[in-house]
Amino acid sequence: MRVIRSIHSLRQVINKAKRQNKKIGFVPTMGALHDGHRSLLKKCRRENNLVVLSIFVNPQQFAPHEDYAQYPRDKKKDELLAKKENVDIIFYPSEEIMYPKGYLSYVTVESISDLLCGKSRPGHFKGVATIVAKLLNCVSPDILYLGQKDAQQAYILKKMIADLNFPVKVKICPIIRENDGLAMSSRNRYLTQQERKEAPILFQSLQEAKRKILAGERNLITISRLMESNIKRYSHGKLDYIECVDPGTLAPLAQIQKKFMIALAVKLGKTRLIDNIIIQIYAMGQRIK
Amino acid sequence: MRVIRSIHSLRQVINKAKRQNKKIGFVPTMGALHDGHRSLLKKCRRENNLVVLSIFVNPQQFAPHEDYAQYPRDKKKDELLAKKENVDIIFYPSEEIMYPKGYLSYVTVESISDLLCGKSRPGHFKGVATIVAKLLNCVSPDILYLGQKDAQQAYILKKMIADLNFPVKVKICPIIRENDGLAMSSRNRYLTQQERKEAPILFQSLQEAKRKILAGERNLITISRLMESNIKRYSHGKLDYIECVDPGTLAPLAQIQKKFMIALAVKLGKTRLIDNIIIQIYAMGQRIK
């Protein structure tokens, strides 16, 4: 495993691999790796000859009041995990390399960046799209692996890649959860003991919604009220949003459709948690009374 | 020479060439090819194994009131010229291919897109940066050839390529002029006979400014007043701007420096013409009185 810090050195290794017809898989991360990242790396390893992991805490996707400074950085632990997953290259650039003085260029995916998390995190997805465009140009992968946990991010990046014709395939991998259902996230380590106990309420309320819907409930307002009251009753969390959206476009739904996503964000103490599920209904009939 | 309309077919040809270690040169255009484009194609031919020319009148870089509908399109003539210059591939996509329904992603190069031509053409350089980002991802060239006539465009694209880490080298080629000094441009064919007679005033006023500066004039206000009065006296043109800028950053200059660019835009009837020169001063002394 090589840890590479410069774009020039990275390109040399990548170009050599390309000449050898190696298939290149890429997992971009902000480090603080957990089993969610691990599942991406495992899939990437199975499907490619060269596995590139990038670790870069991207300042451009944090608003000034957000947690850029505190974001967990643990290079040694990350390297150990990467080695265990047989990563070939860790690309580990500095902020100066990614955003040199006088930096001016940005990628935006309009309108869908303002929905869901975009409402309370203005500029976030512009930062995400920009850094991933840059990383794609540095790594030139054949396949990019993203996690379904950050559903909006995955969708926006997929859209950016299609719109801007980046020659890369995107694979979105399932959410990995703790035993109690909490979606794995680097930010989980911010939680106090009490908050950690309460955090599974996101997934529990999604599951509860799914049960109701599969049992015939079709009213989205009823469902989101139920989720909200669950969160209030069982946690100190402050709801940011609950939304039912089309998983193909992220457009908010006024009515349940055959396949849809419920996504939510909850602030638990100082930590903002997100989660989502996709629900598929096979019988679209009304609720059985 | 092959004319290719689909991105998929283009990529197949490009990937084959890459496997054969061919060097790929790329000249993006909006067609209506003239000797300016020709000079880019000649340089591209000399320096590469595979020459790709794209022809696409990009709707995203025209404001609603601008000349998108009237922009000259002459596929047959363009193909003949391309053949003469030994172009290997003309990439000739449709609007539906480049901007399919639901298109949302854009590239912006902030602040410098609002200077010079950007002031009177809001959104123009966002359209330019976006289409060139897309084309670079389609063509994956080793070298991109741009013309100095569109100096701001060339500078913005160079900046975008550096900032977003596109793995491509940029070469900016000199302005090609008619015998009377008028910079070659597809838009010159809009000019009436009278306007065509007056059009060389842009270059003449730049030359006049250069003479004065080399003779010792150092006051930029004096110089731009002189240019403006020349344009008024010898043409019906309406001045959009005259600016002295740093050729490395496009930042407007308050004072003459060793190397600088004078750029101007003039509306002659319905046609907007631009031109520029770079002036290098070897002795920076004050004017000889």
Coordinates of C-alpha atoms in Angstrom, one line a residue:
Chain A
M1 CA 0.0 0.0 0.0
R2 CA 1.3 3.4 -1.0
V3 CA 0.3 6.7 0.7
I4 CA 0.6 9.4 -2.0
R5 CA 0.3 13.1 -1.3
S6 CA 1.0 14.8 -4.7
I7 CA -1.3 14.8 -7.7
H8 CA 1.7 14.3 -10.0
S9 CA 2.9 11.1 -8.2
L10 CA -0.6 9.8 -8.1
R11 CA -1.0 10.3 -11.9
Q12 CA 2.2 8.5 -12.6
V13 CA 1.0 5.4 -10.7
I14 CA -2.5 5.7 -12.3
N15 CA -1.1 6.1 -15.8
K16 CA 1.1 3.1 -15.4
A17 CA -1.8 1.0 -14.2
K18 CA -3.9 2.2 -17.2
R19 CA -1.2 1.2 -19.6
Q20 CA -1.3 -2.3 -18.0
N21 CA -5.1 -2.3 -18.6
K22 CA -5.8 -2.4 -14.9
K23 CA -9.3 -1.5 -13.8
I24 CA -9.3 1.3 -11.2
G25 CA -11.8 1.5 -8.4
F26 CA -12.1 4.6 -6.3
V27 CA -13.5 5.3 -2.8
P28 CA -13.4 9.0 -1.8
T29 CA -13.7 9.7 1.9
M30 CA -13.0 12.2 4.6
G31 CA -11.2 9.6 6.7
A32 CA -12.3 8.5 10.2
L33 CA -13.1 5.2 8.4
H34 CA -15.7 2.8 9.7
D35 CA -17.5 -0.3 8.6
G36 CA -19.5 1.7 6.1
H37 CA -16.3 2.7 4.2
R38 CA -15.0 -0.8 4.7
S39 CA -18.0 -2.2 2.8
L40 CA -17.2 0.1 -0.1
L41 CA -13.5 -0.9 0.0
K42 CA -14.4 -4.6 0.0
K43 CA -16.7 -4.2 -3.0
C44 CA -14.1 -2.0 -4.7
R45 CA -11.4 -4.6 -4.1
R46 CA -13.5 -7.4 -5.5
E47 CA -14.3 -5.5 -8.7
N48 CA -11.0 -3.8 -9.6
N49 CA -7.3 -4.4 -10.1
L50 CA -6.2 -1.1 -8.4
V51 CA -8.1 0.2 -5.3
V52 CA -7.6 3.9 -4.6
L53 CA -8.9 5.4 -1.4
S54 CA -8.8 9.2 -0.9
I55 CA -8.8 10.8 2.5
F56 CA -9.4 14.5 2.5
V57 CA -11.4 16.6 5.0
N58 CA -12.8 19.0 2.4
P59 CA -13.1 22.5 3.9
Q60 CA -15.4 23.6 1.0
Q61 CA -18.2 21.4 2.1
F62 CA -18.4 22.8 5.6
A63 CA -20.2 26.0 6.4
P64 CA -18.3 28.4 8.8
H65 CA -20.5 27.3 11.8
E66 CA -20.1 23.6 11.0
D67 CA -17.7 21.0 12.4
Y68 CA -14.7 21.3 10.0
A69 CA -12.2 21.9 12.8
Q70 CA -13.5 19.1 15.0
Y71 CA -14.0 16.6 12.2
P72 CA -12.3 13.4 13.4
R73 CA -8.9 12.9 11.8
D74 CA -7.0 9.6 12.6
K75 CA -4.5 8.9 9.9
K76 CA -2.8 6.0 11.6
K77 CA -6.1 4.1 12.3
D78 CA -7.3 4.9 8.8
E79 CA -4.1 3.5 7.3
L80 CA -4.4 0.3 9.3
L81 CA -8.0 -0.2 8.2
A82 CA -7.0 0.5 4.6
K83 CA -4.2 -2.0 4.7
K84 CA -6.5 -4.6 6.1
E85 CA -8.8 -4.0 3.1
N86 CA -5.9 -4.4 0.7
V87 CA -6.1 -0.8 -0.6
D88 CA -3.4 -0.2 -3.1
I89 CA -3.2 3.6 -2.9
I90 CA -4.3 6.1 -0.3
F91 CA -4.4 9.6 -1.9
Y92 CA -3.9 11.9 1.0
P93 CA -3.6 15.5 -0.4
S94 CA -3.2 18.6 1.7
E95 CA -5.5 21.6 1.6
E96 CA -2.8 23.6 -0.2
I97 CA -2.7 21.0 -3.0
M98 CA -6.5 20.8 -3.4
Y99 CA -7.2 24.5 -3.0
P100 CA -4.1 26.5 -3.8
K101 CA -4.1 30.3 -3.3
G102 CA -6.4 32.0 -5.8
Y103 CA -8.7 29.0 -6.3
L104 CA -11.8 30.0 -8.2
S105 CA -13.6 27.0 -9.9
Y106 CA -16.7 25.3 -8.7
V107 CA -19.1 22.6 -9.8
T108 CA -22.8 23.0 -9.0
V109 CA -25.7 20.7 -9.5
E110 CA -28.5 23.1 -9.5
S111 CA -31.9 22.8 -7.7
I112 CA -31.4 19.4 -6.2
S113 CA -28.6 20.8 -4.1
D114 CA -31.1 23.0 -2.4
L115 CA -33.5 20.2 -1.2
L116 CA -33.3 18.0 1.9
C117 CA -29.9 18.6 3.6
G118 CA -29.2 21.4 1.2
K119 CA -31.8 23.6 2.9
S120 CA -29.9 23.7 6.2
R121 CA -26.4 23.3 4.7
P122 CA -26.2 25.9 1.9
G123 CA -23.1 25.5 -0.2
H124 CA -22.5 22.0 1.1
F125 CA -23.2 20.1 -2.1
K126 CA -21.3 22.7 -4.2
G127 CA -18.3 21.8 -2.1
V128 CA -19.0 18.1 -2.4
A129 CA -19.5 18.2 -6.2
T130 CA -16.3 20.3 -6.7
I131 CA -14.0 18.1 -4.6
V132 CA -15.3 14.9 -6.3
A133 CA -14.9 16.5 -9.8
K134 CA -11.3 17.3 -8.8
L135 CA -10.7 13.8 -7.4
L136 CA -12.1 12.1 -10.4
N137 CA -9.7 14.2 -12.6
C138 CA -6.8 13.1 -10.3
V139 CA -7.7 9.4 -10.0
S140 CA -9.4 8.8 -13.4
P141 CA -11.2 5.7 -12.0
D142 CA -13.3 3.2 -13.9
I143 CA -15.7 2.9 -11.0
L144 CA -16.6 5.2 -8.2
Y145 CA -18.1 3.8 -5.0
L146 CA -20.5 5.8 -2.9
G147 CA -22.6 5.1 0.2
Q148 CA -26.4 5.2 0.3
K149 CA -26.3 6.7 3.8
D150 CA -25.5 10.0 2.2
A151 CA -28.3 9.5 -0.3
Q152 CA -28.5 13.1 -1.6
Q153 CA -24.8 13.3 -2.0
A154 CA -24.7 10.1 -4.0
Y155 CA -27.6 11.2 -6.1
I156 CA -26.0 14.7 -6.8
L157 CA -22.7 13.1 -7.7
K158 CA -24.3 10.6 -10.0
K159 CA -26.1 13.5 -11.7
M160 CA -22.9 15.5 -12.0
I161 CA -21.1 12.6 -13.5
A162 CA -23.8 12.0 -16.1
D163 CA -24.3 15.7 -16.9
L164 CA -20.6 16.6 -17.2
N165 CA -19.8 13.3 -19.0
F166 CA -17.2 12.1 -16.6
P167 CA -16.1 8.7 -18.0
V168 CA -16.8 6.7 -14.8
K169 CA -19.4 4.3 -13.6
V170 CA -21.0 4.9 -10.2
K171 CA -22.0 2.2 -7.7
I172 CA -24.0 3.1 -4.7
C173 CA -23.7 0.7 -1.8
P174 CA -26.1 -0.1 1.0
I175 CA -26.1 1.5 4.4
I176 CA -24.1 -0.4 7.0
R177 CA -25.6 -0.2 10.5
E178 CA -24.6 -0.8 14.1
N179 CA -26.4 -3.7 15.8
D180 CA -29.0 -1.3 17.2
G181 CA -29.7 0.1 13.7
L182 CA -27.8 3.4 13.9
A183 CA -26.3 4.1 10.4
M184 CA -22.5 4.1 10.5
S185 CA -21.1 7.6 10.3
S186 CA -17.8 9.2 11.2
R187 CA -19.9 11.8 13.1
N188 CA -21.3 9.1 15.5
R189 CA -18.2 9.5 17.6
Y190 CA -19.4 13.0 18.5
L191 CA -22.3 11.6 20.4
T192 CA -22.4 11.6 24.2
Q193 CA -23.3 8.3 25.9
Q194 CA -26.9 9.4 26.3
E195 CA -27.1 10.7 22.7
R196 CA -25.7 7.4 21.4
K197 CA -28.4 5.5 23.3
E198 CA -31.0 7.7 21.7
A199 CA -29.5 7.8 18.1
P200 CA -31.1 4.6 16.8
I201 CA -34.4 6.5 16.9
L202 CA -33.8 7.7 13.4
F203 CA -33.7 4.1 12.0
Q204 CA -36.5 3.0 14.4
S205 CA -38.8 5.7 13.2
L206 CA -38.0 4.8 9.5
Q207 CA -38.8 1.2 10.3
E208 CA -42.0 2.2 12.0
A209 CA -43.0 4.2 9.0
K210 CA -42.2 1.3 6.7
R211 CA -44.4 -1.1 8.8
K212 CA -47.3 1.4 8.7
I213 CA -47.0 1.8 5.0
L214 CA -46.7 -1.9 4.3
A215 CA -49.8 -2.4 6.5
G216 CA -51.7 0.0 4.2
E217 CA -51.1 3.5 5.5
R218 CA -50.9 5.9 2.5
N219 CA -51.1 9.4 4.0
L220 CA -47.6 10.9 4.0
I221 CA -48.6 13.6 6.6
T222 CA -49.8 10.9 9.0
I223 CA -46.5 9.0 8.5
S224 CA -44.2 11.9 9.0
R225 CA -46.2 13.1 12.1
L226 CA -45.9 9.6 13.5
M227 CA -42.1 9.6 12.9
E228 CA -41.8 13.1 14.4
S229 CA -43.7 12.1 17.5
N230 CA -41.6 9.0 17.9
I231 CA -38.4 11.1 17.7
K232 CA -39.8 13.5 20.3
R233 CA -40.9 10.8 22.7
Y234 CA -37.8 8.7 22.6
S235 CA -35.0 11.2 22.2
H236 CA -33.9 14.8 22.8
G237 CA -33.4 15.1 19.0
K238 CA -34.4 18.2 17.1
L239 CA -35.9 17.3 13.8
D240 CA -34.4 19.0 10.8
Y241 CA -36.5 17.3 8.1
I242 CA -38.5 14.2 7.2
E243 CA -39.2 14.0 3.5
C244 CA -40.7 11.4 1.1
V245 CA -38.9 11.7 -2.2
D246 CA -38.6 10.0 -5.6
P247 CA -35.4 8.0 -5.3
G248 CA -34.7 8.7 -9.0
T249 CA -34.9 12.5 -8.9
L250 CA -35.1 13.4 -5.2
A251 CA -38.3 15.4 -6.0
P252 CA -40.5 15.6 -2.9
L253 CA -43.6 13.5 -3.1
A254 CA -47.1 14.6 -2.2
Q255 CA -48.3 11.1 -2.5
I256 CA -46.9 7.6 -2.0
Q257 CA -45.7 5.9 -5.1
K258 CA -44.5 2.4 -5.9
K259 CA -40.9 3.0 -4.9
F260 CA -39.9 5.9 -2.8
M261 CA -37.4 7.1 -0.3
I262 CA -38.0 8.4 3.2
A263 CA -35.0 10.5 4.4
L264 CA -34.6 12.4 7.6
A265 CA -32.1 14.6 9.5
V266 CA -32.1 15.0 13.2
K267 CA -29.9 17.2 15.4
L268 CA -28.9 15.3 18.5
G269 CA -27.1 17.7 20.8
K270 CA -24.4 19.2 18.6
T271 CA -24.5 16.3 16.1
R272 CA -26.5 16.2 12.9
L273 CA -27.5 12.7 12.0
I274 CA -29.1 11.6 8.7
D275 CA -30.6 8.3 7.6
N276 CA -32.9 7.0 4.9
I277 CA -34.7 3.9 3.6
I278 CA -36.1 3.0 0.2
I279 CA -39.6 1.4 0.3
Q280 CA -41.1 -0.6 -2.5
I281 CA -44.8 -1.3 -2.4
Y282 CA -46.0 -4.2 -4.4
A283 CA -49.7 -3.7 -3.9
M284 CA -50.6 -0.1 -4.3
G285 CA -54.2 -0.5 -2.8
Q286 CA -55.7 1.7 -0.1
R287 CA -55.3 1.0 3.6
I288 CA -57.2 -2.1 4.7
K289 CA -59.7 -0.8 7.3
Chain B
M1 CA -11.8 11.9 -41.4
R2 CA -14.7 10.6 -39.3
V3 CA -17.7 12.7 -38.3
I4 CA -19.0 11.3 -34.9
R5 CA -22.2 12.4 -33.3
S6 CA -22.5 10.2 -30.2
I7 CA -20.3 10.3 -27.1
H8 CA -20.2 6.5 -26.9
S9 CA -18.7 6.2 -30.4
L10 CA -16.3 9.0 -29.8
R11 CA -15.0 7.3 -26.6
Q12 CA -14.5 4.0 -28.4
V13 CA -12.2 5.7 -31.0
I14 CA -10.5 7.7 -28.3
N15 CA -9.9 4.7 -26.1
K16 CA -8.5 2.7 -29.0
A17 CA -6.1 5.6 -29.8
K18 CA -5.0 5.8 -26.1
R19 CA -4.3 2.1 -26.1
Q20 CA -2.0 2.7 -29.1
N21 CA -0.3 5.5 -27.1
K22 CA -1.4 8.1 -29.5
K23 CA -1.2 11.7 -28.4
I24 CA -4.6 13.4 -28.7
G25 CA -5.0 17.1 -29.6
F26 CA -8.3 18.9 -29.3
V27 CA -9.7 22.0 -30.9
P28 CA -13.2 22.9 -29.5
T29 CA -15.2 25.3 -31.8
M30 CA -18.7 26.5 -32.6
G31 CA -18.0 25.9 -36.3
A32 CA -18.1 28.6 -39.0
L33 CA -14.4 27.9 -39.2
H34 CA -12.0 30.5 -40.4
D35 CA -8.2 31.0 -40.6
G36 CA -8.0 31.5 -36.9
H37 CA -9.4 28.0 -36.3
R38 CA -7.2 26.8 -39.1
S39 CA -4.1 27.9 -37.3
L40 CA -5.1 26.0 -34.2
L41 CA -5.8 22.9 -36.3
K42 CA -2.4 23.2 -38.0
K43 CA -0.6 23.4 -34.7
C44 CA -2.7 20.6 -33.3
R45 CA -1.8 18.4 -36.3
R46 CA 1.9 19.1 -36.0
E47 CA 1.9 18.2 -32.3
N48 CA -0.4 15.2 -32.0
N49 CA -1.2 11.8 -33.5
L50 CA -5.0 12.2 -33.4
V51 CA -6.6 15.6 -34.1
V52 CA -10.2 16.0 -32.7
L53 CA -12.2 19.0 -33.7
S54 CA -15.6 19.6 -32.0
I55 CA -18.3 21.7 -33.6
F56 CA -21.1 22.6 -31.3
V57 CA -23.0 25.9 -31.1
N58 CA -23.4 25.9 -27.4
P59 CA -26.8 27.4 -26.4
Q60 CA -25.7 27.8 -22.7
Q61 CA -23.1 30.5 -23.6
F62 CA -25.6 32.8 -25.3
A63 CA -28.0 35.1 -23.3
P64 CA -31.6 35.1 -24.5
H65 CA -31.1 38.4 -26.4
E66 CA -27.9 37.3 -28.1
D67 CA -27.3 35.7 -31.5
Y68 CA -27.7 31.9 -30.8
A69 CA -30.3 31.5 -33.5
Q70 CA -28.4 33.5 -36.2
Y71 CA -25.0 32.1 -35.3
P72 CA -23.5 30.9 -38.6
R73 CA -23.8 27.2 -39.2
D74 CA -22.1 25.7 -42.3
K75 CA -21.4 22.1 -41.8
K76 CA -20.4 21.3 -45.3
K77 CA -17.9 24.1 -45.5
D78 CA -16.5 23.3 -42.1
E79 CA -16.1 19.7 -43.1
L80 CA -14.1 20.7 -46.2
L81 CA -11.8 22.9 -44.2
A82 CA -11.3 20.2 -41.5
K83 CA -10.5 17.7 -44.2
K84 CA -7.9 20.0 -45.7
E85 CA -6.3 20.4 -42.3
N86 CA -6.1 16.6 -41.9
V87 CA -8.5 16.5 -38.9
D88 CA -9.0 12.9 -37.8
I89 CA -12.3 13.3 -36.0
I90 CA -15.1 15.9 -36.1
F91 CA -17.2 15.6 -32.9
Y92 CA -20.5 17.0 -33.9
P93 CA -23.0 16.4 -31.1
S94 CA -26.6 17.6 -31.0
E95 CA -28.1 19.8 -28.3
E96 CA -30.0 16.8 -27.0
I97 CA -26.8 14.9 -26.5
M98 CA -25.0 17.7 -24.7
Y99 CA -27.9 19.0 -22.7
P100 CA -30.5 16.2 -22.3
K101 CA -33.8 17.0 -20.5
G102 CA -33.3 17.6 -16.8
Y103 CA -29.7 18.9 -17.2
L104 CA -28.5 20.5 -14.0
S105 CA -24.7 20.7 -13.7
Y106 CA -22.5 23.7 -14.3
V107 CA -18.9 24.8 -13.9
T108 CA -18.2 28.3 -12.8
V109 CA -14.9 30.1 -12.5
E110 CA -15.8 32.8 -10.0
S111 CA -15.0 36.5 -10.1
I112 CA -12.9 36.5 -13.3
S113 CA -16.1 35.5 -15.2
D114 CA -17.6 38.9 -14.2
L115 CA -14.9 41.1 -15.6
L116 CA -14.4 42.4 -19.1
C117 CA -16.9 40.6 -21.5
G118 CA -18.5 39.0 -18.4
K119 CA -19.9 42.4 -17.4
S120 CA -22.1 42.7 -20.5
R121 CA -22.5 38.9 -21.0
P122 CA -23.7 37.5 -17.7
G123 CA -23.7 33.7 -17.6
H124 CA -21.6 33.5 -20.8
F125 CA -18.4 32.1 -19.2
K126 CA -20.4 29.7 -17.1
G127 CA -21.7 28.3 -20.3
V128 CA -18.2 28.2 -21.8
A129 CA -16.6 26.5 -18.8
T130 CA -19.4 24.0 -18.6
I131 CA -19.3 22.9 -22.2
V132 CA -15.5 22.7 -22.3
A133 CA -15.5 20.6 -19.1
K134 CA -18.0 18.3 -20.8
L135 CA -16.0 18.1 -24.0
L136 CA -12.8 17.4 -22.1
N137 CA -14.5 14.5 -20.4
C138 CA -15.7 13.2 -23.8
V139 CA -12.4 13.7 -25.7
S140 CA -9.8 13.2 -22.9
P141 CA -7.2 15.0 -24.9
D142 CA -3.5 15.5 -24.0
I143 CA -3.5 19.0 -25.4
L144 CA -6.2 21.6 -25.7
Y145 CA -5.7 24.4 -28.3
L146 CA -7.4 27.8 -27.7
G147 CA -7.2 31.1 -29.4
Q148 CA -5.8 34.3 -27.9
K149 CA -8.6 36.3 -29.7
D150 CA -11.0 35.2 -27.0
A151 CA -8.4 36.1 -24.3
Q152 CA -10.8 36.0 -21.3
Q153 CA -12.2 32.7 -22.4
A154 CA -8.8 31.2 -22.8
Y155 CA -7.7 32.5 -19.4
I156 CA -10.9 31.2 -17.7
L157 CA -10.6 27.8 -19.3
K158 CA -6.9 27.5 -18.3
K159 CA -7.9 28.4 -14.7
M160 CA -10.7 25.9 -14.7
I161 CA -8.4 23.2 -16.0
A162 CA -5.8 24.0 -13.3
D163 CA -8.3 24.3 -10.5
L164 CA -10.4 21.2 -11.3
N165 CA -7.2 19.2 -12.1
F166 CA -8.2 18.2 -15.6
P167 CA -5.3 16.2 -16.9
V168 CA -4.7 18.2 -20.1
K169 CA -2.2 20.8 -21.2
V170 CA -3.4 24.1 -22.6
K171 CA -1.9 25.9 -25.5
I172 CA -3.0 29.4 -26.4
C173 CA -2.3 30.4 -30.0
P174 CA -1.9 33.9 -31.5
I175 CA -4.6 35.9 -33.1
I176 CA -4.9 35.6 -36.8
R177 CA -5.9 38.8 -38.6
E178 CA -7.3 39.8 -42.0
N179 CA -4.9 41.9 -44.1
D180 CA -6.4 45.1 -42.7
G181 CA -5.8 44.0 -39.1
L182 CA -9.3 42.8 -38.2
A183 CA -9.1 39.8 -35.9
M184 CA -10.7 36.7 -37.5
S185 CA -14.0 35.8 -36.0
S186 CA -17.0 33.8 -37.1
R187 CA -19.1 36.9 -36.2
N188 CA -17.3 39.1 -38.8
R189 CA -19.7 37.7 -41.4
Y190 CA -22.5 39.6 -39.6
L191 CA -20.9 42.9 -40.6
T192 CA -22.5 45.0 -43.4
Q193 CA -20.1 46.3 -46.0
Q194 CA -19.8 49.7 -44.3
E195 CA -19.3 48.0 -40.9
R196 CA -16.6 45.7 -42.3
K197 CA -14.8 48.8 -43.6
E198 CA -14.9 50.3 -40.1
A199 CA -14.1 47.1 -38.2
P200 CA -10.3 47.4 -38.3
I201 CA -10.6 50.4 -36.0
L202 CA -10.3 48.0 -33.0
F203 CA -6.9 46.8 -34.0
Q204 CA -5.8 50.2 -35.2
S205 CA -6.7 51.8 -31.9
L206 CA -4.8 49.0 -30.1
Q207 CA -1.8 49.7 -32.3
E208 CA -2.1 53.4 -31.7
A209 CA -2.1 52.8 -28.0
K210 CA 0.9 50.5 -28.3
R211 CA 2.8 53.2 -30.2
K212 CA 2.1 55.8 -27.6
I213 CA 3.1 53.5 -24.8
L214 CA 6.3 52.5 -26.4
A215 CA 7.0 56.2 -27.0
G216 CA 6.7 56.8 -23.3
E217 CA 3.0 57.4 -22.5
R218 CA 2.3 55.9 -19.1
N219 CA -1.1 57.3 -18.2
L220 CA -3.8 54.6 -18.8
I221 CA -6.6 57.1 -18.7
T222 CA -5.0 59.1 -21.5
I223 CA -4.5 55.9 -23.5
S224 CA -8.0 54.7 -23.2
R225 CA -9.4 58.2 -24.0
L226 CA -7.3 58.2 -27.1
M227 CA -8.5 54.8 -28.2
E228 CA -12.1 55.8 -27.5
S229 CA -11.8 59.0 -29.5
N230 CA -10.3 57.1 -32.4
I231 CA -13.1 54.6 -32.4
K232 CA -15.7 57.4 -32.3
R233 CA -14.0 59.4 -35.1
Y234 CA -13.4 56.5 -37.5
S235 CA -16.5 54.3 -37.0
H236 CA -20.1 54.1 -35.9
G237 CA -19.0 51.7 -33.2
K238 CA -20.3 51.8 -29.6
L239 CA -17.6 51.1 -27.1
D240 CA -18.4 48.4 -24.6
Y241 CA -15.1 48.5 -22.7
I242 CA -11.4 49.2 -23.0
E243 CA -9.4 47.7 -20.2
C244 CA -5.7 47.3 -19.3
V245 CA -5.3 44.0 -17.4
D246 CA -2.7 41.8 -16.0
P247 CA -2.3 39.0 -18.6
G248 CA -1.7 36.4 -15.8
T249 CA -4.8 37.1 -13.8
L250 CA -7.0 39.4 -15.8
A251 CA -7.0 41.8 -12.9
P252 CA -7.6 45.4 -14.0
L253 CA -4.5 47.6 -13.8
A254 CA -4.5 51.1 -12.4
Q255 CA -1.0 51.6 -13.7
I256 CA 1.1 50.3 -16.6
Q257 CA 3.3 47.3 -15.7
K258 CA 6.1 45.6 -17.6
K259 CA 3.8 43.2 -19.4
F260 CA 0.1 43.9 -19.7
M261 CA -2.9 43.3 -22.0
I262 CA -5.2 45.9 -23.5
A263 CA -8.6 44.4 -24.4
L264 CA -11.6 46.0 -25.9
A265 CA -15.1 45.2 -27.1
V266 CA -17.0 47.4 -29.5
K267 CA -20.5 47.0 -30.8
L268 CA -20.6 47.8 -34.5
G269 CA -24.3 47.8 -35.6
K270 CA -25.6 44.5 -34.2
T271 CA -22.2 42.8 -34.0
R272 CA -20.1 42.7 -30.9
L273 CA -16.4 42.6 -31.8
I274 CA -13.5 42.0 -29.4
D275 CA -9.8 42.3 -29.7
N276 CA -6.7 42.5 -27.6
I277 CA -2.9 42.9 -27.6
I278 CA -0.2 42.1 -25.1
I279 CA 2.4 44.8 -24.7
Q280 CA 5.8 44.3 -23.1
I281 CA 7.8 47.3 -22.0
Y282 CA 11.5 46.8 -21.7
A283 CA 12.3 50.3 -20.2
M284 CA 9.8 51.2 -17.6
G285 CA 10.9 54.9 -17.3
Q286 CA 8.6 57.9 -17.4
R287 CA 7.4 59.5 -20.5
I288 CA 10.1 61.6 -22.3
K289 CA 8.9 65.1 -22.3

